[in-house]
Short mmCIF file of N, CA, C and O in Angstrom, two decimals:
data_model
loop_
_atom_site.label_atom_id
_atom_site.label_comp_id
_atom_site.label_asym_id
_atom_site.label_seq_id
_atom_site.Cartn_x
_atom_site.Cartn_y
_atom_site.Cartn_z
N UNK A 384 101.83 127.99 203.64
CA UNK A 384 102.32 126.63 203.74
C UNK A 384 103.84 126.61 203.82
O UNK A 384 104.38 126.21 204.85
N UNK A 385 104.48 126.97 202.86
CA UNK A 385 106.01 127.55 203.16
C UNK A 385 106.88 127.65 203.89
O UNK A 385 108.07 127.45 203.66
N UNK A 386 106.11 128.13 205.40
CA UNK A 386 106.15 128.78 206.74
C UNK A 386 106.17 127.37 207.61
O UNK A 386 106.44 127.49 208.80
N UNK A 387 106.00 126.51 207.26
CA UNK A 387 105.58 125.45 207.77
C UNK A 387 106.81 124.06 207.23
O UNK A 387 106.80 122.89 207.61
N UNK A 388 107.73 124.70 206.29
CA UNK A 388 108.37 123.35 205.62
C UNK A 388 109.44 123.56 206.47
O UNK A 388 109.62 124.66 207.00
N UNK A 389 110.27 122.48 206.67
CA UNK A 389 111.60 122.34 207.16
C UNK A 389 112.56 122.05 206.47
O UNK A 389 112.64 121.21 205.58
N UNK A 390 113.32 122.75 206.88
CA UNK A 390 115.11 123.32 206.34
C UNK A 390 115.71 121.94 205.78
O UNK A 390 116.71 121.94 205.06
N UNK A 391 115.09 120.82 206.15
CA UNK A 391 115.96 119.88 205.29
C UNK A 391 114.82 118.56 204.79
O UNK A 391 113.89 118.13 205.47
N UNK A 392 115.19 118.17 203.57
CA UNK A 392 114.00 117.04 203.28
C UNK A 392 114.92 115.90 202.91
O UNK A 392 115.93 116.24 202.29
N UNK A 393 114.79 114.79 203.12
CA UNK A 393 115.39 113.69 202.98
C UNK A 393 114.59 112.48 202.42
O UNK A 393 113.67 111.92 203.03
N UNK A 394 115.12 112.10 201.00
CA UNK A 394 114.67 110.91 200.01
C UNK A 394 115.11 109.63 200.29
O UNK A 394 116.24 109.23 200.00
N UNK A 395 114.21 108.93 200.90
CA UNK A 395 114.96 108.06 201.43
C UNK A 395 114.42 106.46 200.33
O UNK A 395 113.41 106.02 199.78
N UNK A 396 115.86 106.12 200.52
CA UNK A 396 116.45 105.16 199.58
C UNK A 396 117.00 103.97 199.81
O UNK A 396 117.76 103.78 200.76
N UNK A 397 116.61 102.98 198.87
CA UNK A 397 117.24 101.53 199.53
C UNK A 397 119.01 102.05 200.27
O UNK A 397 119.91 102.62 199.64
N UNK A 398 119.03 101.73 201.37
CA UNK A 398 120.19 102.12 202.16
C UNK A 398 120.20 103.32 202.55
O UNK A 398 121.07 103.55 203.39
N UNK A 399 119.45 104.36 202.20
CA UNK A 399 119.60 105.48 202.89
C UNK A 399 118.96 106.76 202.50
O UNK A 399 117.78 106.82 202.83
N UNK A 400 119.55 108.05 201.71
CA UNK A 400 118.87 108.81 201.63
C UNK A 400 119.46 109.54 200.91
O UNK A 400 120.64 109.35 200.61
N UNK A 401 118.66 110.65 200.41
CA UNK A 401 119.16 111.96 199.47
C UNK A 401 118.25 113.57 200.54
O UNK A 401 117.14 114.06 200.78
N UNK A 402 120.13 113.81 200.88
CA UNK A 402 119.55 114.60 201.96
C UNK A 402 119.47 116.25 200.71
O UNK A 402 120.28 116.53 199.83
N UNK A 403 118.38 116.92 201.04
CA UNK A 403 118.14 118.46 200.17
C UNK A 403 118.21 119.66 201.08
O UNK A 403 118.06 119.38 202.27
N UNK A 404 118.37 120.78 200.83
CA UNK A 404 117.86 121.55 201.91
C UNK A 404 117.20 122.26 201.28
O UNK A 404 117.53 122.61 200.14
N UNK A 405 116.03 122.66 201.92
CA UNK A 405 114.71 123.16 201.20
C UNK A 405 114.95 125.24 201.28
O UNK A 405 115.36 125.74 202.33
N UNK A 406 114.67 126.00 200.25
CA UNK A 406 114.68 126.88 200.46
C UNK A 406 113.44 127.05 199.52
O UNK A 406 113.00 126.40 198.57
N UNK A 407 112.90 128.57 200.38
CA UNK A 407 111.10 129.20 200.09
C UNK A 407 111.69 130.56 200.09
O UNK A 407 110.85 131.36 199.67
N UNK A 408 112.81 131.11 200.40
CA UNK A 408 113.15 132.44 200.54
C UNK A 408 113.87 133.01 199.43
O UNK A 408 115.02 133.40 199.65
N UNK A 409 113.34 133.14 198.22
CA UNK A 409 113.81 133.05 197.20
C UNK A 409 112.66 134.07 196.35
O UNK A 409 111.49 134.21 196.69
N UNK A 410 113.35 134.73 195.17
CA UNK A 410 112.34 136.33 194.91
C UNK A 410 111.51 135.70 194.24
O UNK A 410 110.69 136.55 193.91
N UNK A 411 111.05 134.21 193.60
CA UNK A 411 109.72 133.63 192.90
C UNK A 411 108.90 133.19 194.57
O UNK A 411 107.75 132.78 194.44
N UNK A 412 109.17 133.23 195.31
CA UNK A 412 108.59 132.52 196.90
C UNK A 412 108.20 130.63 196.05
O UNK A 412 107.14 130.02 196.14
N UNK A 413 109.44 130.18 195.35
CA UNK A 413 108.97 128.85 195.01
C UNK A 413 109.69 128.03 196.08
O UNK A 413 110.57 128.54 196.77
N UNK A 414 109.33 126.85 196.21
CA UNK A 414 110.16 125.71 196.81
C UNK A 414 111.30 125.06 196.28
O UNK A 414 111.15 123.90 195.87
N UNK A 415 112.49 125.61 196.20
CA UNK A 415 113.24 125.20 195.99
C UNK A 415 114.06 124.04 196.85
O UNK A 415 114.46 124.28 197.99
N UNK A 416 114.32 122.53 196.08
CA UNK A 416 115.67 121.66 196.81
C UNK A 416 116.49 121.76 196.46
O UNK A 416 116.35 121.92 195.25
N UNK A 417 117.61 121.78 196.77
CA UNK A 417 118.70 121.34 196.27
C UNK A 417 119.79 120.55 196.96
O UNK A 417 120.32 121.06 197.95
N UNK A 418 120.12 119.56 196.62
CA UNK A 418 120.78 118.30 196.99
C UNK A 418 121.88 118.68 197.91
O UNK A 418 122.63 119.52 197.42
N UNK A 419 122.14 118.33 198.96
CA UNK A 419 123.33 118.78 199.85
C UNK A 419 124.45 117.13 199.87
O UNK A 419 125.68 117.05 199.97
N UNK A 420 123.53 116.13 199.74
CA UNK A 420 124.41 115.27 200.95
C UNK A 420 123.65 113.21 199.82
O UNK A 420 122.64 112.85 199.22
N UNK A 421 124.57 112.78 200.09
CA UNK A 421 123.88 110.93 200.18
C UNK A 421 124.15 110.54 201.42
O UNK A 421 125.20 110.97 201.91
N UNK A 422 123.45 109.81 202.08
CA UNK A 422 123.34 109.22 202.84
C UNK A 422 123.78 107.59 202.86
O UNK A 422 123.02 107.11 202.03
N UNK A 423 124.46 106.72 203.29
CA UNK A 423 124.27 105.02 203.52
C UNK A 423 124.29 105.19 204.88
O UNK A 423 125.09 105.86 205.52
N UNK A 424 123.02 104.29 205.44
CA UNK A 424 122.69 103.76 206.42
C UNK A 424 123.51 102.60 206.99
O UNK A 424 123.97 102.65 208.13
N UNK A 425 123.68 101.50 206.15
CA UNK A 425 124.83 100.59 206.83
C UNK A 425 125.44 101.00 206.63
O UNK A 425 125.12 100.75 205.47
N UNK A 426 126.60 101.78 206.48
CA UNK A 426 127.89 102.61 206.84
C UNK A 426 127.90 103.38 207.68
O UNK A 426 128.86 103.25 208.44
N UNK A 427 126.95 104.50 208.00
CA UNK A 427 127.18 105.35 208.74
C UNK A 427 127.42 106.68 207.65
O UNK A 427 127.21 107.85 207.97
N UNK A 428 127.94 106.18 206.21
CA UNK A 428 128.45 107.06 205.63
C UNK A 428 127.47 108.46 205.15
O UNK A 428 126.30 108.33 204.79
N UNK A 429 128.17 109.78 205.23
CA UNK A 429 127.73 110.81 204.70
C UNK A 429 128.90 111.67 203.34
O UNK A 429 130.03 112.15 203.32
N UNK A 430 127.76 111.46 202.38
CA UNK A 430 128.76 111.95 201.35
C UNK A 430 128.21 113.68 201.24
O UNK A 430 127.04 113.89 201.56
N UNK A 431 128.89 114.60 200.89
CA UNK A 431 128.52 115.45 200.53
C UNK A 431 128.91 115.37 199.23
O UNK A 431 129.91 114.80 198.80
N UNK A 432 127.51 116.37 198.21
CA UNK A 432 126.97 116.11 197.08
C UNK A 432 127.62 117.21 196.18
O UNK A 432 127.55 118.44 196.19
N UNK A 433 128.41 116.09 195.22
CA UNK A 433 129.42 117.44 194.43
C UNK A 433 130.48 118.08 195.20
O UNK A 433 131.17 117.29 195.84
N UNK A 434 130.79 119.35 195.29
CA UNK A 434 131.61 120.10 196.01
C UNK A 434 131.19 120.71 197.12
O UNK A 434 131.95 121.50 197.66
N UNK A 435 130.01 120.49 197.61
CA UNK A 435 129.32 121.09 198.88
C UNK A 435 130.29 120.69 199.86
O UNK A 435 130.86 119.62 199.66
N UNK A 436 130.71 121.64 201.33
CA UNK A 436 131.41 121.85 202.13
C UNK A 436 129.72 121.70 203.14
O UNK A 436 128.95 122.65 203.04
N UNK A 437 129.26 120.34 204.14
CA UNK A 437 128.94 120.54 204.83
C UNK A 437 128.34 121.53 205.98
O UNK A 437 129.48 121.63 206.42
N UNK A 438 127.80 122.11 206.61
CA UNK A 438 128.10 122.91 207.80
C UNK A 438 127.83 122.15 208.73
O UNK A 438 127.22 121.08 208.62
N UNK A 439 128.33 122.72 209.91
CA UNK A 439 127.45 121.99 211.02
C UNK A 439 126.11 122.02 211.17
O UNK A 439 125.61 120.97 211.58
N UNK A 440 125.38 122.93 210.95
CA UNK A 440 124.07 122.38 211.53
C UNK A 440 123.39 121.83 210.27
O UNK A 440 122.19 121.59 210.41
N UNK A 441 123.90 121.59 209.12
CA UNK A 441 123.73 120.24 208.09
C UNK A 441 124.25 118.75 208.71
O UNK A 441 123.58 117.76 208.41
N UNK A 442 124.97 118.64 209.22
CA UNK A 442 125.77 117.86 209.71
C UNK A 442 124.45 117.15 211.23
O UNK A 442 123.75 116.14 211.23
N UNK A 443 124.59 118.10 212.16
CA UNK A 443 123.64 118.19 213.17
C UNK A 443 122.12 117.20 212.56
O UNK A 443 121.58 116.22 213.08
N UNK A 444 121.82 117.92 211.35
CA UNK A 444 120.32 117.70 211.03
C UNK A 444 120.53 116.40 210.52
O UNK A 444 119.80 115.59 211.08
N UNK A 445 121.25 115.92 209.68
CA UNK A 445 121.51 114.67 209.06
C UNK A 445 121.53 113.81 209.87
O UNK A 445 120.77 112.85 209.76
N UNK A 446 122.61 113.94 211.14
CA UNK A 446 122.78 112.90 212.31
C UNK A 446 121.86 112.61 213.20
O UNK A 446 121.93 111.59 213.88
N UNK A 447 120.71 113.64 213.31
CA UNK A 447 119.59 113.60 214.15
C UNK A 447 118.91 112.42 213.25
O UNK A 447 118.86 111.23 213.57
N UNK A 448 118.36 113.04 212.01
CA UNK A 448 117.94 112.01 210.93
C UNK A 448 118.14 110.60 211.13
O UNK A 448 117.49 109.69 211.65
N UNK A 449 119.44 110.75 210.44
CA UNK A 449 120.09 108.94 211.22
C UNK A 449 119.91 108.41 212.27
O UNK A 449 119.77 107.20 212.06
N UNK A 450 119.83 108.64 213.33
CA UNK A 450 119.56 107.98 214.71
C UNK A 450 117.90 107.90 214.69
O UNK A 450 117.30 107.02 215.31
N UNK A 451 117.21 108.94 213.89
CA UNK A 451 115.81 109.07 214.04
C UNK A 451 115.28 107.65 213.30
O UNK A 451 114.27 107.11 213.72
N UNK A 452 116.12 107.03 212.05
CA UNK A 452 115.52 106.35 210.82
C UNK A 452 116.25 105.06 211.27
O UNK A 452 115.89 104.01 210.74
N UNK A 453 117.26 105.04 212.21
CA UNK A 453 117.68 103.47 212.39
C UNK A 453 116.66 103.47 213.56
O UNK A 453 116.20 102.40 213.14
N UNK A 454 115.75 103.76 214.87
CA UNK A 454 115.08 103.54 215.39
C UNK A 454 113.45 103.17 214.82
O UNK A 454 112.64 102.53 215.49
N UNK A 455 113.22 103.71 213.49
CA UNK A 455 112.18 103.41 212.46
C UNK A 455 112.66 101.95 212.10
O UNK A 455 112.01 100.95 212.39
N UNK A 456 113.87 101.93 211.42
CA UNK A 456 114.12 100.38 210.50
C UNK A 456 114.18 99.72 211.68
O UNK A 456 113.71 98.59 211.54
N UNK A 457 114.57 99.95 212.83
CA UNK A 457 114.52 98.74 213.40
C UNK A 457 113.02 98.36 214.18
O UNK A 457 113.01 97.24 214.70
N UNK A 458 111.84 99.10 214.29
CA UNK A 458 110.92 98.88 214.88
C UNK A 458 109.97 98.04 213.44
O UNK A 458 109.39 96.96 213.35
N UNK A 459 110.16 99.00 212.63
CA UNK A 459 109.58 97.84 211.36
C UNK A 459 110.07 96.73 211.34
O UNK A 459 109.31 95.76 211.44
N UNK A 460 111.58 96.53 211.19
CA UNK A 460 112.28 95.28 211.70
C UNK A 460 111.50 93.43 212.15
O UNK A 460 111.45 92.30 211.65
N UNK A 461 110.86 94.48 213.89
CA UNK A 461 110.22 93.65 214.64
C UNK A 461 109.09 93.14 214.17
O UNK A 461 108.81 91.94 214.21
N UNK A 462 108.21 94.26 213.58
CA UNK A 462 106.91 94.51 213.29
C UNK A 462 107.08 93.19 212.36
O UNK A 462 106.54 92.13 212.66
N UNK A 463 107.80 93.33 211.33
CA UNK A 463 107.94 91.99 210.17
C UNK A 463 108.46 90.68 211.18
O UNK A 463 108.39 89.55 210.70
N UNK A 464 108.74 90.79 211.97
CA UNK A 464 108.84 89.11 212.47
C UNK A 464 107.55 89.13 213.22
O UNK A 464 107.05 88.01 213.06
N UNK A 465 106.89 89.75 213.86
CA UNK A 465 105.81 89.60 214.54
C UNK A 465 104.62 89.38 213.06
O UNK A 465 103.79 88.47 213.11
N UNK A 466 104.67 90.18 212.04
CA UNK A 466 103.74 89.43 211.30
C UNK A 466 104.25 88.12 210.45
O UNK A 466 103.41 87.38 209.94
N UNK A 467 105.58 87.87 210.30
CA UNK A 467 105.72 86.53 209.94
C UNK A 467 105.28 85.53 210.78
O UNK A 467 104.69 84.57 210.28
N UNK A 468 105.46 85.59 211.86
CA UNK A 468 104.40 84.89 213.31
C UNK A 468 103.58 84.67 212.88
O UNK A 468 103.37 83.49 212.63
N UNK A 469 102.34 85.93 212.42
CA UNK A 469 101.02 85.67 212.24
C UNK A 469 100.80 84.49 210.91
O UNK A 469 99.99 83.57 210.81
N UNK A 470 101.71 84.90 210.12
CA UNK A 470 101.80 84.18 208.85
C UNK A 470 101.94 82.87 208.71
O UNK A 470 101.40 82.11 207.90
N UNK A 471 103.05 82.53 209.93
CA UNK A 471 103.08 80.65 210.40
C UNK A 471 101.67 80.27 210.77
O UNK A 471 101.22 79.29 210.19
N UNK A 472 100.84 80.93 211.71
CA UNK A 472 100.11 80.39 212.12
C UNK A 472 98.86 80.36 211.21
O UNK A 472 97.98 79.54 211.52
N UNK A 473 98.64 81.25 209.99
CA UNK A 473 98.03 81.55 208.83
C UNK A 473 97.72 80.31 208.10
O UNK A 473 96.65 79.72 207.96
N UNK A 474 99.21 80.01 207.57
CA UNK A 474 99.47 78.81 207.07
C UNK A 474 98.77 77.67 207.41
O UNK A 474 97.94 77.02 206.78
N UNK A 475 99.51 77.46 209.11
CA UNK A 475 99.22 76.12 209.44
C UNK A 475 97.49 75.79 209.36
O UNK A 475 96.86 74.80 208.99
N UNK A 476 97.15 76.89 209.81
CA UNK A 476 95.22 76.80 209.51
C UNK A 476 94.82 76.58 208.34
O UNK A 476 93.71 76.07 208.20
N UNK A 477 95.75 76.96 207.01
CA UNK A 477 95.39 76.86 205.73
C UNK A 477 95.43 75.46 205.48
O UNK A 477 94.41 74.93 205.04
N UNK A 478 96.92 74.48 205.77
CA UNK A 478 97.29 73.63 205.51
C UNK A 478 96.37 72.71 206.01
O UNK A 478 95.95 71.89 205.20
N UNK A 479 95.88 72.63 207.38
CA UNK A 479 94.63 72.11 208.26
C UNK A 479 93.89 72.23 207.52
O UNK A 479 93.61 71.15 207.00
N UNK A 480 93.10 73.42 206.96
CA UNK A 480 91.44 73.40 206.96
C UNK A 480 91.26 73.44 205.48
O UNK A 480 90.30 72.89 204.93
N UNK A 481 92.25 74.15 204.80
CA UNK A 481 91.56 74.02 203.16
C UNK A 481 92.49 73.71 202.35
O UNK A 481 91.96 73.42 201.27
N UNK A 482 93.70 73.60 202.29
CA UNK A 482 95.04 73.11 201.44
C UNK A 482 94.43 72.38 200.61
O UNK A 482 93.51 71.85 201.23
N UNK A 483 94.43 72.13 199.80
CA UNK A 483 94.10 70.90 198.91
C UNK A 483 95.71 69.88 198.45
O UNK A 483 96.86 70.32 198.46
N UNK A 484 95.33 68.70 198.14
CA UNK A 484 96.45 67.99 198.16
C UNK A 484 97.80 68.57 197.12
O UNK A 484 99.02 68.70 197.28
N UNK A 485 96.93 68.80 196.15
CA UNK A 485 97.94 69.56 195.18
C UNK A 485 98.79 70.77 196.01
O UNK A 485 99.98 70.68 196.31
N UNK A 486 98.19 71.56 196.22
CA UNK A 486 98.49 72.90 196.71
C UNK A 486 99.76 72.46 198.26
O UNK A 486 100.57 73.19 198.83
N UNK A 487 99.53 71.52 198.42
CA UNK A 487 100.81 70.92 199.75
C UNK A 487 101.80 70.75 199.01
O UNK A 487 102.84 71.40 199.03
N UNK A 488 101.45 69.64 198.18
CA UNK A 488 102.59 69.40 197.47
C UNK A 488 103.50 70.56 197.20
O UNK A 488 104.67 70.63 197.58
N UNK A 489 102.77 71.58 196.44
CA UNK A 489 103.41 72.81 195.77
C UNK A 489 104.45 73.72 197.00
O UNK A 489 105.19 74.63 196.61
N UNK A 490 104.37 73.37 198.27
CA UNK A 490 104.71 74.30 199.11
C UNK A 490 105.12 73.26 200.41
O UNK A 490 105.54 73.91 201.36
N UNK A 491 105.11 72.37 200.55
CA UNK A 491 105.56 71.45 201.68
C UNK A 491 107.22 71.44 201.53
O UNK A 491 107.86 72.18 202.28
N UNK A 492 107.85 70.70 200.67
CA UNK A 492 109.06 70.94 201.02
C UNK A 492 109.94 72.10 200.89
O UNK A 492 111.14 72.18 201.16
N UNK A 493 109.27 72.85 200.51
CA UNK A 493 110.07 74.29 200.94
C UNK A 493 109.49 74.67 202.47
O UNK A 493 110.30 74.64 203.40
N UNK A 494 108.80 74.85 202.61
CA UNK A 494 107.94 75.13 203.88
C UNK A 494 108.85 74.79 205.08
O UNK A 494 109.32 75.47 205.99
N UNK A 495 108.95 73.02 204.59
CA UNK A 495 109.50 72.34 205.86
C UNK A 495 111.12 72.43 205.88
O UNK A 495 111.83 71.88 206.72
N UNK A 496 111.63 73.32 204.67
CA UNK A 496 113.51 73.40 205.03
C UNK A 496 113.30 74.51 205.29
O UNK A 496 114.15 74.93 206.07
N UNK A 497 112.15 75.65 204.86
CA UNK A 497 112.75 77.17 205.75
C UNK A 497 112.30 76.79 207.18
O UNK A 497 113.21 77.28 207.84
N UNK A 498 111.35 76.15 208.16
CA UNK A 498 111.03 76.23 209.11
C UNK A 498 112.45 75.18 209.79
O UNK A 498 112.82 75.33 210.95
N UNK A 499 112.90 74.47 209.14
CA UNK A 499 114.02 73.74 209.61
C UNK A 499 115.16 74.69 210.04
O UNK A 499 115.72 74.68 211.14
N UNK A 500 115.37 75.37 209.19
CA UNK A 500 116.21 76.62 208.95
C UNK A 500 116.15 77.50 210.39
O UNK A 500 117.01 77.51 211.26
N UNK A 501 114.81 78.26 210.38
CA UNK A 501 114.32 79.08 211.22
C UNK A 501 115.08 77.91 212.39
O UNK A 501 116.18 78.21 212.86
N UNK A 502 114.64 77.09 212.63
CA UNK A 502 114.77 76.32 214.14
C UNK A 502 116.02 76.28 214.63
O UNK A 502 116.34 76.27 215.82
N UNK A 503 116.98 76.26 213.35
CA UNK A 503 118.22 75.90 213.47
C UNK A 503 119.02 77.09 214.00
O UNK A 503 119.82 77.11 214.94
N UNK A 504 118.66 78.00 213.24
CA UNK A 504 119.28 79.51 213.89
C UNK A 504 118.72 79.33 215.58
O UNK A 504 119.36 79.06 216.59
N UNK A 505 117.50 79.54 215.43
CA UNK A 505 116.67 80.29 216.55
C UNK A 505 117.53 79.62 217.79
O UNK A 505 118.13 80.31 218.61
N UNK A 506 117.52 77.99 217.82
CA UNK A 506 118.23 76.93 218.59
C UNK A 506 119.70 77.87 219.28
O UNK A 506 119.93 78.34 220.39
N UNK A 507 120.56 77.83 217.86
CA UNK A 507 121.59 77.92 218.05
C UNK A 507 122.06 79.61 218.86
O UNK A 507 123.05 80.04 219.45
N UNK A 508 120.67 80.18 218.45
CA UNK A 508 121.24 81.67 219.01
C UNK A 508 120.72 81.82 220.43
O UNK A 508 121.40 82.43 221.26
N UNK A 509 119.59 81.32 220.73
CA UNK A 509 119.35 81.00 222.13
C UNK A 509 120.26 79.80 222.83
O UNK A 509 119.65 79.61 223.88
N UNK A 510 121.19 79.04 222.82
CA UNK A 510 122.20 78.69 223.22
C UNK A 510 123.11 79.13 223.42
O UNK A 510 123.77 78.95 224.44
N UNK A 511 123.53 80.07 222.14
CA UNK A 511 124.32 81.32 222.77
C UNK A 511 123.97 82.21 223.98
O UNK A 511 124.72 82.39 224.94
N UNK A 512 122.40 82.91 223.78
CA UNK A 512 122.39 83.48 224.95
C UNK A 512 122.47 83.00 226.57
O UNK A 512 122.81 83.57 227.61
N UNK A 513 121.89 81.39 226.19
CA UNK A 513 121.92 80.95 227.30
C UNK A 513 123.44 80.59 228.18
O UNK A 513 123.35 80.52 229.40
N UNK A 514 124.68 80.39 227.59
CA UNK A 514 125.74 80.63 227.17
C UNK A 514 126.54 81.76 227.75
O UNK A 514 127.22 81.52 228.75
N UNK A 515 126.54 82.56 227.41
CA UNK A 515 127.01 84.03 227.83
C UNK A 515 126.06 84.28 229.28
O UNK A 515 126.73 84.82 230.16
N UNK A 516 124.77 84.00 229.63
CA UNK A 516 124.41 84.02 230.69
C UNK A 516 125.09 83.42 232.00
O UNK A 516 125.30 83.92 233.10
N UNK A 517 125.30 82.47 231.60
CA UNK A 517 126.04 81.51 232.36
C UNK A 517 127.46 81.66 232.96
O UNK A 517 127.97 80.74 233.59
#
């Protein structure tokens, strides 16, 4: 199994990660990590961990990483507005077919200032695009 792990494992963490590099070549043949690097994702930033001096192909592997995990956050991203979609339309069937009066109450005027909300952006940012098209 050993034979099979890769040279770097990464803990990934609200904002980013705890980059390790994995070593098996060691006279117990155990799995050893040990911490090379932090990661922040909205920064861009790479800290190296303690007094560690980088190398390049630490450097290399990390940056591959990063470009690999902002193409992940951003496809989940979508995925969560496409099921908040499903979730409006969830609702509105709930509110239709079985809501009970109480249960509106409990959730109508919030309901109706985040969807106000939503409209207001959505409006204003498709005016922009339409905007810059122009």
């Amino acid at each position: 199994m050993s034979a099979d792990l890769p040279d770097y494992y990464f803990r990934v963490r609200e904002n980013g990660a705890f980059v390790f590099r994995v070593d098996t070549e060691n006279r117990q043949r155990r799995i050893e990590m040990d911490q090379i690097a932090v990661i922040n994702m909205k920064n861009g930033e790479i800290k190296p961990h303690g007094q560690r001096v980088l190398s390049d192909a630490d450097l290399v592997a990390i940056q591959n990483w990063m470009a690999e995990r902002a193409v992940i956050l951003a496809e989940r991203d979508i995925d969560d507005i496409h099921r908040a979609v499903d979730h409006l339309n969830y609702t509105a069937h709930w509110a239709q077919t079985r809501a009970t009066d109480e249960q509106l109450e409990l959730v109508t005027d919030d309901l109706l200032l985040t969807m106000h909300d939503l409209r207001t952006v959505l409006v204003r940012k498709k005016a922009d695009r339409l905007m810059a098209k122009g």
